[in-house]
mmCIF file of C-alpha atoms (C1' of nucleotides) in Angstrom:
data_model
loop_
_atom_site.group_PDB
_atom_site.id
_atom_site.type_symbol
_atom_site.label_atom_id
_atom_site.label_comp_id
_atom_site.label_asym_id
_atom_site.label_seq_id
_atom_site.Cartn_x
_atom_site.Cartn_y
_atom_site.Cartn_z
ATOM 1 C CA MET A 1 -4.760 -2.865 1.029
ATOM 2 C CA GLY A 2 -4.686 -5.733 3.337
ATOM 3 C CA PRO A 3 -2.823 -8.665 2.006
ATOM 4 C CA THR A 4 -4.599 -11.871 1.434
ATOM 5 C CA ASN A 5 -5.854 -14.812 3.334
ATOM 6 C CA HIS A 6 -3.517 -17.564 2.392
ATOM 7 C CA ARG A 7 -2.372 -20.921 3.511
ATOM 8 C CA GLN A 8 0.339 -20.389 6.073
ATOM 9 C CA LEU A 9 3.841 -21.178 4.966
ATOM 10 C CA ASP A 10 5.836 -23.491 7.177
ATOM 11 C CA PHE A 11 9.015 -21.504 6.761
ATOM 12 C CA ASP A 12 10.081 -17.877 6.682
ATOM 13 C CA PRO A 13 9.999 -16.719 3.071
ATOM 14 C CA ILE A 14 12.153 -13.746 3.921
ATOM 15 C CA ALA A 15 14.890 -15.828 5.493
ATOM 16 C CA GLU A 16 14.814 -17.981 2.401
ATOM 17 C CA ALA A 17 15.037 -14.969 0.098
ATOM 18 C CA ARG A 18 17.944 -13.617 2.124
ATOM 19 C CA ARG A 19 19.813 -16.865 1.716
ATOM 20 C CA GLN A 20 19.368 -16.828 -2.031
ATOM 21 C CA TRP A 21 20.086 -13.133 -2.365
ATOM 22 C CA GLN A 22 23.331 -13.486 -0.491
ATOM 23 C CA ARG A 23 24.611 -15.921 -3.090
ATOM 24 C CA ARG A 24 24.563 -13.472 -5.931
ATOM 25 C CA TRP A 25 24.052 -9.944 -4.751
ATOM 26 C CA PRO A 26 25.273 -7.590 -2.052
ATOM 27 C CA GLY A 27 22.958 -6.033 0.504
ATOM 28 C CA ALA A 28 21.089 -9.132 1.583
ATOM 29 C CA ASP A 29 20.581 -7.699 5.043
ATOM 30 C CA VAL A 30 19.084 -4.461 3.833
ATOM 31 C CA MET A 31 16.841 -6.378 1.510
ATOM 32 C CA ALA A 32 15.660 -8.650 4.296
ATOM 33 C CA ALA A 33 14.966 -5.741 6.620
ATOM 34 C CA ALA A 34 13.111 -3.863 3.901
ATOM 35 C CA THR A 35 11.010 -6.859 2.998
ATOM 36 C CA SER A 36 10.239 -7.517 6.643
ATOM 37 C CA LEU A 37 9.121 -3.940 6.992
ATOM 38 C CA ILE A 38 6.776 -4.301 4.082
ATOM 39 C CA ARG A 39 5.299 -7.499 5.443
ATOM 40 C CA ALA A 40 4.904 -6.045 8.895
ATOM 41 C CA GLN A 41 3.094 -3.085 7.464
ATOM 42 C CA GLN A 42 0.734 -5.391 5.617
ATOM 43 C CA ILE A 43 -0.059 -7.127 8.878
ATOM 44 C CA VAL A 44 -0.715 -3.884 10.682
ATOM 45 C CA MET A 45 -2.709 -2.449 7.842
ATOM 46 C CA SER A 46 -4.946 -5.428 7.304
ATOM 47 C CA THR A 47 -5.558 -5.735 11.027
ATOM 48 C CA VAL A 48 -6.711 -2.161 11.251
ATOM 49 C CA GLU A 49 -8.760 -2.251 8.084
ATOM 50 C CA ARG A 50 -10.529 -5.373 9.249
ATOM 51 C CA ALA A 51 -11.516 -3.546 12.419
ATOM 52 C CA LEU A 52 -12.624 -0.485 10.492
ATOM 53 C CA LYS A 53 -14.702 -2.287 7.931
ATOM 54 C CA PRO A 54 -17.927 -2.359 9.968
ATOM 55 C CA PHE A 55 -17.775 1.427 10.070
ATOM 56 C CA ASP A 56 -17.258 1.685 6.346
ATOM 57 C CA LEU A 57 -13.957 3.465 6.897
ATOM 58 C CA THR A 58 -10.620 2.905 5.247
ATOM 59 C CA PHE A 59 -7.424 3.617 7.115
ATOM 60 C CA ALA A 60 -6.876 6.788 5.098
ATOM 61 C CA ARG A 61 -10.279 8.145 5.975
ATOM 62 C CA TYR A 62 -9.937 7.070 9.586
ATOM 63 C CA GLU A 63 -6.627 8.885 9.839
ATOM 64 C CA ALA A 64 -8.179 12.030 8.448
ATOM 65 C CA LEU A 65 -11.019 11.823 10.947
ATOM 66 C CA VAL A 66 -8.633 11.319 13.828
ATOM 67 C CA LEU A 67 -6.621 14.309 12.720
ATOM 68 C CA LEU A 68 -9.722 16.478 12.605
ATOM 69 C CA HIS A 69 -10.958 15.113 15.899
ATOM 70 C CA PHE A 70 -7.669 16.098 17.504
ATOM 71 C CA SER A 71 -7.554 19.534 15.977
ATOM 72 C CA ARG A 72 -8.388 22.505 18.111
ATOM 73 C CA VAL A 73 -11.683 23.488 16.550
ATOM 74 C CA GLY A 74 -12.461 20.372 14.591
ATOM 75 C CA ARG A 75 -11.477 21.751 11.244
ATOM 76 C CA LEU A 76 -8.424 22.004 9.027
ATOM 77 C CA PRO A 77 -7.681 23.181 5.499
ATOM 78 C CA LEU A 78 -7.414 20.293 3.068
ATOM 79 C CA GLY A 79 -3.839 21.110 2.251
ATOM 80 C CA LYS A 80 -2.840 20.816 5.862
ATOM 81 C CA ILE A 81 -4.447 17.406 6.073
ATOM 82 C CA GLY A 82 -2.441 16.342 3.061
ATOM 83 C CA SER A 83 0.886 17.457 4.415
ATOM 84 C CA ARG A 84 0.233 15.958 7.834
ATOM 85 C CA LEU A 85 -0.830 12.633 6.438
ATOM 86 C CA GLN A 86 1.617 12.744 3.556
ATOM 87 C CA VAL A 87 -0.938 12.122 0.915
ATOM 88 C CA HIS A 88 -1.479 13.622 -2.487
ATOM 89 C CA PRO A 89 -3.804 16.628 -2.791
ATOM 90 C CA THR A 90 -6.135 14.700 -5.040
ATOM 91 C CA SER A 91 -6.268 11.890 -2.538
ATOM 92 C CA VAL A 92 -7.316 14.336 0.140
ATOM 93 C CA THR A 93 -10.054 15.707 -2.076
ATOM 94 C CA ASN A 94 -11.170 12.158 -2.697
ATOM 95 C CA ALA A 95 -11.131 11.092 0.942
ATOM 96 C CA ILE A 96 -12.971 14.189 2.073
ATOM 97 C CA ASP A 97 -15.536 13.697 -0.686
ATOM 98 C CA ARG A 98 -16.220 10.277 0.724
ATOM 99 C CA LEU A 99 -16.349 11.420 4.319
ATOM 100 C CA GLU A 100 -18.663 14.213 3.359
ATOM 101 C CA LYS A 101 -21.033 11.803 1.640
ATOM 102 C CA GLN A 102 -20.944 9.705 4.774
ATOM 103 C CA GLY A 103 -21.852 12.722 6.845
ATOM 104 C CA PHE A 104 -18.666 12.654 8.890
ATOM 105 C CA VAL A 105 -17.276 15.979 7.735
ATOM 106 C CA ASN A 106 -18.452 19.158 6.077
ATOM 107 C CA ARG A 107 -16.648 21.486 3.763
ATOM 108 C CA LYS A 108 -16.475 25.134 4.725
ATOM 109 C CA ALA A 109 -14.883 28.068 3.017
ATOM 110 C CA ASP A 110 -12.365 30.195 4.856
ATOM 111 C CA PRO A 111 -13.788 33.710 5.052
ATOM 112 C CA ASN A 112 -10.302 35.226 5.231
ATOM 113 C CA ASP A 113 -8.519 33.331 2.492
ATOM 114 C CA ARG A 114 -11.117 32.143 0.067
ATOM 115 C CA ARG A 115 -8.736 29.807 -1.702
ATOM 116 C CA LEU A 116 -8.821 27.557 1.335
ATOM 117 C CA THR A 117 -11.359 24.874 2.008
ATOM 118 C CA PHE A 118 -11.817 23.598 5.496
ATOM 119 C CA ALA A 119 -12.880 20.114 6.327
ATOM 120 C CA GLU A 120 -14.883 20.188 9.522
ATOM 121 C CA ILE A 121 -15.736 17.113 11.514
ATOM 122 C CA THR A 122 -19.410 16.629 12.363
ATOM 123 C CA PRO A 123 -20.858 15.179 15.557
ATOM 124 C CA ALA A 124 -21.522 11.981 13.637
ATOM 125 C CA GLY A 125 -17.883 12.055 12.606
ATOM 126 C CA ARG A 126 -16.709 12.390 16.183
ATOM 127 C CA ASP A 127 -18.967 9.552 17.090
ATOM 128 C CA VAL A 128 -17.542 7.098 14.546
ATOM 129 C CA VAL A 129 -13.965 7.936 15.384
ATOM 130 C CA GLU A 130 -14.669 7.145 18.983
ATOM 131 C CA ARG A 131 -16.409 3.909 18.167
ATOM 132 C CA ALA A 132 -13.936 2.877 15.504
ATOM 133 C CA THR A 133 -11.042 3.528 17.827
ATOM 134 C CA ARG A 134 -12.615 1.348 20.488
ATOM 135 C CA ALA A 135 -13.019 -1.341 17.850
ATOM 136 C CA ILE A 136 -9.356 -1.180 16.947
ATOM 137 C CA GLN A 137 -8.011 -1.398 20.492
ATOM 138 C CA PRO A 138 -8.382 -5.139 21.067
ATOM 139 C CA SER A 139 -6.384 -5.884 17.943
ATOM 140 C CA ALA A 140 -3.513 -3.741 19.199
ATOM 141 C CA PHE A 141 -2.897 -2.785 15.577
ATOM 142 C CA GLY A 142 -1.520 -6.260 15.044
ATOM 143 C CA LEU A 143 1.321 -5.482 17.437
ATOM 144 C CA GLY A 144 0.062 -7.530 20.330
ATOM 145 C CA GLY A 145 3.011 -9.868 20.102
ATOM 146 C CA LEU A 146 5.484 -7.229 21.165
ATOM 147 C CA LYS A 147 6.296 -6.258 24.711
ATOM 148 C CA SER A 148 6.174 -2.651 25.696
ATOM 149 C CA SER A 149 9.955 -2.418 25.690
ATOM 150 C CA GLU A 150 10.085 -3.936 22.237
ATOM 151 C CA LEU A 151 7.525 -1.478 20.988
ATOM 152 C CA SER A 152 9.612 1.465 22.043
ATOM 153 C CA GLN A 153 12.737 -0.133 20.647
ATOM 154 C CA LEU A 154 10.925 -0.518 17.354
ATOM 155 C CA GLN A 155 9.755 3.060 17.480
ATOM 156 C CA ASP A 156 13.282 4.281 18.088
ATOM 157 C CA LEU A 157 14.635 2.416 15.100
ATOM 158 C CA LEU A 158 11.864 3.616 12.852
ATOM 159 C CA LEU A 159 12.336 7.155 14.042
ATOM 160 C CA LYS A 160 15.988 6.943 13.124
ATOM 161 C CA LEU A 161 15.025 5.603 9.759
ATOM 162 C CA ARG A 162 12.437 8.280 9.144
ATOM 163 C CA LEU A 163 14.794 11.040 10.197
ATOM 164 C CA SER A 164 17.550 9.822 7.947
ATOM 165 C CA ALA A 165 15.129 9.657 5.064
ATOM 166 C CA GLY A 166 14.030 13.219 5.657
ATOM 167 C CA ASP A 167 10.507 12.320 6.653
ATOM 168 C CA PHE A 168 10.557 15.490 8.727
ATOM 169 C CA SER A 169 13.209 17.886 9.860
ATOM 170 C CA LYS A 170 14.808 17.766 13.261
ATOM 171 C CA PRO A 171 12.434 19.023 15.876
ATOM 172 C CA LYS A 172 13.897 21.657 18.175
ATOM 173 C CA MET B 1 2.466 3.380 -4.588
ATOM 174 C CA GLY B 2 5.049 5.591 -3.128
ATOM 175 C CA PRO B 3 3.648 8.384 -1.087
ATOM 176 C CA THR B 4 3.977 11.883 -2.191
ATOM 177 C CA ASN B 5 6.536 14.568 -2.523
ATOM 178 C CA HIS B 6 5.571 17.101 0.037
ATOM 179 C CA ARG B 7 6.913 20.008 1.909
ATOM 180 C CA GLN B 8 8.840 18.680 4.836
ATOM 181 C CA LEU B 9 7.256 19.118 8.214
ATOM 182 C CA ASP B 10 9.378 20.688 10.895
ATOM 183 C CA PHE B 11 8.117 18.353 13.570
ATOM 184 C CA ASP B 12 7.306 14.705 13.957
ATOM 185 C CA PRO B 13 3.642 14.220 13.126
ATOM 186 C CA ILE B 14 3.645 10.853 14.838
ATOM 187 C CA ALA B 15 4.983 12.204 18.095
ATOM 188 C CA GLU B 16 2.306 14.841 17.928
ATOM 189 C CA ALA B 17 -0.428 12.279 17.256
ATOM 190 C CA ARG B 18 0.817 10.195 20.160
ATOM 191 C CA ARG B 19 0.581 13.153 22.482
ATOM 192 C CA GLN B 20 -3.007 13.812 21.474
ATOM 193 C CA TRP B 21 -3.997 10.174 21.469
ATOM 194 C CA GLN B 22 -2.709 9.727 24.971
ATOM 195 C CA ARG B 23 -5.097 12.357 26.252
ATOM 196 C CA ARG B 24 -8.219 10.465 25.330
ATOM 197 C CA TRP B 25 -7.492 6.905 24.398
ATOM 198 C CA PRO B 26 -5.436 3.967 25.589
ATOM 199 C CA GLY B 27 -2.764 2.336 23.470
ATOM 200 C CA ALA B 28 -0.929 5.442 22.363
ATOM 201 C CA ASP B 29 2.326 3.537 22.142
ATOM 202 C CA VAL B 30 0.948 0.805 19.932
ATOM 203 C CA MET B 31 -0.636 3.410 17.722
ATOM 204 C CA ALA B 32 2.621 5.301 17.414
ATOM 205 C CA ALA B 33 4.578 2.181 16.579
ATOM 206 C CA ALA B 34 2.004 1.087 14.029
ATOM 207 C CA THR B 35 1.944 4.482 12.372
ATOM 208 C CA SER B 36 5.731 4.599 12.306
ATOM 209 C CA LEU B 37 5.740 1.232 10.638
ATOM 210 C CA ILE B 38 3.393 2.432 7.967
ATOM 211 C CA ARG B 39 5.467 5.521 7.307
ATOM 212 C CA ALA B 40 8.665 3.569 7.194
ATOM 213 C CA GLN B 41 7.160 1.195 4.699
ATOM 214 C CA GLN B 42 6.129 4.120 2.526
ATOM 215 C CA ILE B 43 9.685 5.359 2.557
ATOM 216 C CA VAL B 44 11.089 1.986 1.615
ATOM 217 C CA MET B 45 8.468 1.368 -1.007
ATOM 218 C CA SER B 46 8.791 4.697 -2.749
ATOM 219 C CA THR B 47 12.575 4.440 -2.716
ATOM 220 C CA VAL B 48 12.458 1.092 -4.432
ATOM 221 C CA GLU B 49 9.764 2.038 -6.898
ATOM 222 C CA ARG B 50 11.684 5.122 -7.887
ATOM 223 C CA ALA B 51 14.685 2.952 -8.678
ATOM 224 C CA LEU B 52 12.563 0.464 -10.596
ATOM 225 C CA LYS B 53 10.729 2.995 -12.698
ATOM 226 C CA PRO B 54 13.305 3.159 -15.502
ATOM 227 C CA PHE B 55 12.832 -0.567 -16.010
ATOM 228 C CA ASP B 56 9.079 -0.240 -16.146
ATOM 229 C CA LEU B 57 8.745 -2.530 -13.165
ATOM 230 C CA THR B 58 6.628 -2.184 -10.073
ATOM 231 C CA PHE B 59 7.718 -3.677 -6.798
ATOM 232 C CA ALA B 60 5.175 -6.475 -7.125
ATOM 233 C CA ARG B 61 6.451 -7.476 -10.532
ATOM 234 C CA TYR B 62 10.065 -7.125 -9.450
ATOM 235 C CA GLU B 63 9.436 -9.423 -6.506
ATOM 236 C CA ALA B 64 7.904 -12.017 -8.780
ATOM 237 C CA LEU B 65 10.873 -11.835 -11.110
ATOM 238 C CA VAL B 66 13.331 -12.203 -8.259
ATOM 239 C CA LEU B 67 11.448 -15.218 -6.998
ATOM 240 C CA LEU B 68 11.562 -16.852 -10.400
ATOM 241 C CA HIS B 69 15.194 -15.921 -10.861
ATOM 242 C CA PHE B 70 15.998 -17.645 -7.580
ATOM 243 C CA SER B 71 13.982 -20.754 -8.308
ATOM 244 C CA ARG B 72 15.763 -23.917 -9.317
ATOM 245 C CA VAL B 73 14.708 -24.101 -12.919
ATOM 246 C CA GLY B 74 13.418 -20.612 -13.451
ATOM 247 C CA ARG B 75 9.774 -21.500 -13.248
ATOM 248 C CA LEU B 76 7.024 -21.804 -10.657
ATOM 249 C CA PRO B 77 3.279 -22.425 -10.681
ATOM 250 C CA LEU B 78 1.305 -19.222 -10.302
ATOM 251 C CA GLY B 79 -0.257 -20.394 -7.091
ATOM 252 C CA LYS B 80 3.116 -20.903 -5.515
ATOM 253 C CA ILE B 81 4.110 -17.390 -6.444
ATOM 254 C CA GLY B 82 0.983 -16.125 -4.769
ATOM 255 C CA SER B 83 1.553 -17.928 -1.518
ATOM 256 C CA ARG B 84 5.205 -16.969 -1.362
ATOM 257 C CA LEU B 85 4.533 -13.333 -2.023
ATOM 258 C CA GLN B 86 1.283 -13.278 -0.107
ATOM 259 C CA VAL B 87 -0.731 -11.834 -2.893
ATOM 260 C CA HIS B 88 -4.159 -12.624 -4.205
ATOM 261 C CA PRO B 89 -4.465 -15.141 -7.059
ATOM 262 C CA THR B 90 -5.915 -12.514 -9.328
ATOM 263 C CA SER B 91 -3.021 -10.219 -8.539
ATOM 264 C CA VAL B 92 -0.627 -12.924 -9.622
ATOM 265 C CA THR B 93 -2.499 -13.432 -12.855
ATOM 266 C CA ASN B 94 -2.372 -9.718 -13.405
ATOM 267 C CA ALA B 95 1.324 -9.340 -12.624
ATOM 268 C CA ILE B 96 2.280 -12.291 -14.794
ATOM 269 C CA ASP B 97 0.132 -10.934 -17.612
ATOM 270 C CA ARG B 98 2.140 -7.760 -17.441
ATOM 271 C CA LEU B 99 5.479 -9.483 -17.251
ATOM 272 C CA GLU B 100 4.536 -11.696 -20.149
ATOM 273 C CA LYS B 101 3.652 -8.700 -22.286
ATOM 274 C CA GLN B 102 7.002 -7.229 -21.366
ATOM 275 C CA GLY B 103 8.718 -10.409 -22.440
ATOM 276 C CA PHE B 104 10.153 -11.147 -19.022
ATOM 277 C CA VAL B 105 8.273 -14.393 -18.413
ATOM 278 C CA ASN B 106 6.399 -17.032 -20.377
ATOM 279 C CA ARG B 107 3.488 -19.162 -19.373
ATOM 280 C CA LYS B 108 3.828 -22.903 -19.703
ATOM 281 C CA ALA B 109 1.429 -25.697 -18.932
ATOM 282 C CA ASP B 110 2.414 -28.467 -16.562
ATOM 283 C CA PRO B 111 2.282 -31.719 -18.513
ATOM 284 C CA ASN B 112 1.595 -33.723 -15.356
ATOM 285 C CA ASP B 113 -1.113 -31.671 -13.737
ATOM 286 C CA ARG B 114 -2.810 -29.661 -16.387
ATOM 287 C CA ARG B 115 -4.574 -27.432 -13.917
ATOM 288 C CA LEU B 116 -1.246 -25.800 -13.186
ATOM 289 C CA THR B 117 0.281 -22.935 -15.085
ATOM 290 C CA PHE B 118 3.951 -22.242 -14.783
ATOM 291 C CA ALA B 119 5.486 -18.836 -15.090
ATOM 292 C CA GLU B 120 8.952 -19.174 -16.543
ATOM 293 C CA ILE B 121 11.493 -16.393 -16.532
ATOM 294 C CA THR B 122 13.076 -15.527 -19.888
ATOM 295 C CA PRO B 123 16.679 -14.485 -20.548
ATOM 296 C CA ALA B 124 15.380 -10.929 -20.947
ATOM 297 C CA GLY B 125 13.710 -11.350 -17.574
ATOM 298 C CA ARG B 126 16.918 -12.483 -15.941
ATOM 299 C CA ASP B 127 18.646 -9.550 -17.502
ATOM 300 C CA VAL B 128 16.278 -6.917 -16.086
ATOM 301 C CA VAL B 129 16.307 -8.406 -12.618
ATOM 302 C CA GLU B 130 20.053 -8.160 -12.603
ATOM 303 C CA ARG B 131 20.072 -4.618 -13.855
ATOM 304 C CA ALA B 132 17.176 -3.512 -11.689
ATOM 305 C CA THR B 133 18.809 -4.977 -8.625
ATOM 306 C CA ARG B 134 22.010 -3.096 -9.346
ATOM 307 C CA ALA B 135 19.924 0.053 -9.694
ATOM 308 C CA ILE B 136 18.345 -0.484 -6.294
ATOM 309 C CA GLN B 137 21.571 -1.085 -4.401
ATOM 310 C CA PRO B 138 22.763 2.498 -4.013
ATOM 311 C CA SER B 139 19.464 3.481 -2.426
ATOM 312 C CA ALA B 140 19.842 0.754 0.181
ATOM 313 C CA PHE B 141 16.067 0.369 0.072
ATOM 314 C CA GLY B 142 15.814 3.642 1.938
ATOM 315 C CA LEU B 143 17.509 2.052 4.914
ATOM 316 C CA GLY B 144 20.865 3.721 4.486
ATOM 317 C CA GLY B 145 20.462 5.595 7.740
ATOM 318 C CA LEU B 146 20.658 2.476 9.847
ATOM 319 C CA LYS B 147 23.820 0.794 11.008
ATOM 320 C CA SER B 148 24.248 -2.880 10.405
ATOM 321 C CA SER B 149 23.526 -3.676 14.046
ATOM 322 C CA GLU B 150 20.385 -1.602 13.902
ATOM 323 C CA LEU B 151 19.266 -3.398 10.799
ATOM 324 C CA SER B 152 19.465 -6.760 12.466
ATOM 325 C CA GLN B 153 17.790 -5.403 15.567
ATOM 326 C CA LEU B 154 14.970 -4.188 13.372
ATOM 327 C CA GLN B 155 14.770 -7.518 11.623
ATOM 328 C CA ASP B 156 14.547 -9.345 14.944
ATOM 329 C CA LEU B 157 11.684 -7.204 16.121
ATOM 330 C CA LEU B 158 9.814 -7.561 12.869
ATOM 331 C CA LEU B 159 10.363 -11.298 12.893
ATOM 332 C CA LYS B 160 8.843 -11.463 16.342
ATOM 333 C CA LEU B 161 5.938 -9.415 15.130
ATOM 334 C CA ARG B 162 5.416 -11.553 12.045
ATOM 335 C CA LEU B 163 5.599 -14.756 14.020
ATOM 336 C CA SER B 164 3.099 -13.585 16.577
ATOM 337 C CA ALA B 165 0.757 -12.567 13.812
ATOM 338 C CA GLY B 166 1.005 -15.985 12.205
ATOM 339 C CA ASP B 167 2.734 -14.745 9.091
ATOM 340 C CA PHE B 168 4.270 -18.215 8.882
ATOM 341 C CA SER B 169 4.551 -21.143 11.235
ATOM 342 C CA LYS B 170 7.573 -21.844 13.349
ATOM 343 C CA PRO B 171 10.410 -23.074 11.178
ATOM 344 C CA LYS B 172 12.151 -26.237 12.356
ATOM 345 C "C1'" DC C 1 -19.369 -35.444 -6.696
ATOM 346 C "C1'" DC C 2 -15.888 -32.614 -4.652
ATOM 347 C "C1'" DA C 3 -11.558 -29.938 -4.382
ATOM 348 C "C1'" DA C 4 -7.888 -27.251 -6.484
ATOM 349 C "C1'" DT C 5 -6.075 -24.009 -9.974
ATOM 350 C "C1'" DG C 6 -6.154 -20.292 -12.757
ATOM 351 C "C1'" DT C 7 -8.841 -16.749 -15.319
ATOM 352 C "C1'" DC C 8 -12.253 -13.138 -16.141
ATOM 353 C "C1'" DA C 9 -15.375 -9.306 -15.237
ATOM 354 C "C1'" DG C 10 -16.481 -5.821 -12.271
ATOM 355 C "C1'" DA C 11 -15.947 -2.886 -8.293
ATOM 356 C "C1'" DC C 12 -12.896 0.001 -5.217
ATOM 357 C "C1'" DA C 13 -9.157 2.614 -3.174
ATOM 358 C "C1'" DT C 14 -5.099 5.160 -3.718
ATOM 359 C "C1'" DA C 15 -1.658 7.677 -6.434
ATOM 360 C "C1'" DC C 16 -0.124 10.480 -10.018
ATOM 361 C "C1'" DT C 17 -0.326 13.800 -14.103
ATOM 362 C "C1'" DG C 18 -1.841 17.755 -16.300
ATOM 363 C "C1'" DA C 19 -5.096 21.255 -16.716
ATOM 364 C "C1'" DC C 20 -7.858 24.561 -14.661
ATOM 365 C "C1'" DA C 21 -10.516 28.304 -11.794
ATOM 366 C "C1'" DT C 22 -10.147 31.055 -7.985
ATOM 367 C "C1'" DG C 23 -8.089 34.278 -5.298
ATOM 368 C "C1'" DA C 24 -3.887 36.193 -2.359
ATOM 369 C "C1'" DC D 1 1.969 38.880 -12.874
ATOM 370 C "C1'" DT D 2 3.035 35.101 -9.772
ATOM 371 C "C1'" DC D 3 2.010 31.774 -6.629
ATOM 372 C "C1'" DA D 4 -0.938 28.802 -3.809
ATOM 373 C "C1'" DT D 5 -5.037 26.009 -3.181
ATOM 374 C "C1'" DG D 6 -8.272 22.921 -4.397
ATOM 375 C "C1'" DT D 7 -10.771 20.369 -8.036
ATOM 376 C "C1'" DC D 8 -11.423 17.534 -12.145
ATOM 377 C "C1'" DA D 9 -10.536 14.241 -15.853
ATOM 378 C "C1'" DG D 10 -7.995 10.512 -17.053
ATOM 379 C "C1'" DT D 11 -4.645 6.817 -16.201
ATOM 380 C "C1'" DA D 12 -2.411 3.155 -13.713
ATOM 381 C "C1'" DC D 13 -1.981 -0.349 -10.225
ATOM 382 C "C1'" DG D 14 -3.219 -3.640 -6.887
ATOM 383 C "C1'" DT D 15 -6.903 -5.894 -4.155
ATOM 384 C "C1'" DC D 16 -10.993 -8.181 -3.651
ATOM 385 C "C1'" DT D 17 -15.518 -10.748 -4.870
ATOM 386 C "C1'" DG D 18 -17.997 -13.903 -7.397
ATOM 387 C "C1'" DA D 19 -18.404 -16.748 -11.239
ATOM 388 C "C1'" DC D 20 -16.476 -20.007 -14.222
ATOM 389 C "C1'" DA D 21 -13.886 -23.839 -16.977
ATOM 390 C "C1'" DT D 22 -10.616 -27.275 -16.511
ATOM 391 C "C1'" DT D 23 -8.755 -31.002 -14.349
ATOM 392 C "C1'" DG D 24 -7.494 -34.258 -10.485
#
DNA sequence: CCAATGTCAGACATACTGACATGA
DNA sequence: CTCATGTCAGTACGTCTGACATTG
């Protein structure tokens, strides 16, 4: 997931691409913004994964653990995890398989609707989330270069983007 | 790569996560921004990949083709492609293998330094890039919801982020 | 001898498809 | 019957590690 360790370039490859793109095609600005977004995500992702590695967690599994940790009773049906995290059902099955092997969650059947499978976080699971989260903090998710005002500006823009793309429907 | 088709949520899962995070851990704002970034990237990525699918191109291979198309003589050493696109050497080998099988690039040895391998874009390659790019345009890379001023605001913030993370060294 | 470049094999992680069993 | 939920097998892709041959 994380991108690679590479010699640093001494120029902005995106600015360069934008220049070239502009010569032949429309939409150079959208392209540049999109590419920047992708790069930025790679930075964030690799920063977090580096911090999670000692705990043998990937970001996907960490996210699932956090979600369970936050849930009222420490358990959620797999389907709900998938829709919250926007991942494919089979990916959820896979992630939970892994977490179960690691002893961080258990599977439990729902007595009421026996089609459902709950994933329930274990004490060991709660423990790693806490420790992993502490390990992530100093890296600031790779966003340490932004001021607090810039962070919220960024969030606003991304929210607008997500809303327009139908990431979720208008709350209230 | 694109994330999944899912029932739309009727609330913002990130806002919800931020609320919960804030109760127990510091850095809720950074977390929310980072998560938003990841989601936004998924939107952009899946939009582009959807548009590229008819051409049997992935985003990685499309990027490589664009890079070659933009290059002076239509050819670059594999290593250069890797550092520009920030991908692992083996990923480059892999992508070029694919593109070669598709007839979009050829490999050529460098007569001067025989350690180097050039990837050279073919006429068929130039043709798909052109067509694929036209196919992407209407989707605006998933960024159609942002005004032009917002796009450049976003770009500025991401540039700041990339610079602070050492994505490349100060130009000029 | 040492460094750089590209390739290969093997291991993972995620995503997607299609099929399926279970149960509401 | 149908629909929903989760699982499984199989496929594809990209990333990474470690080893290697070639060449400068």
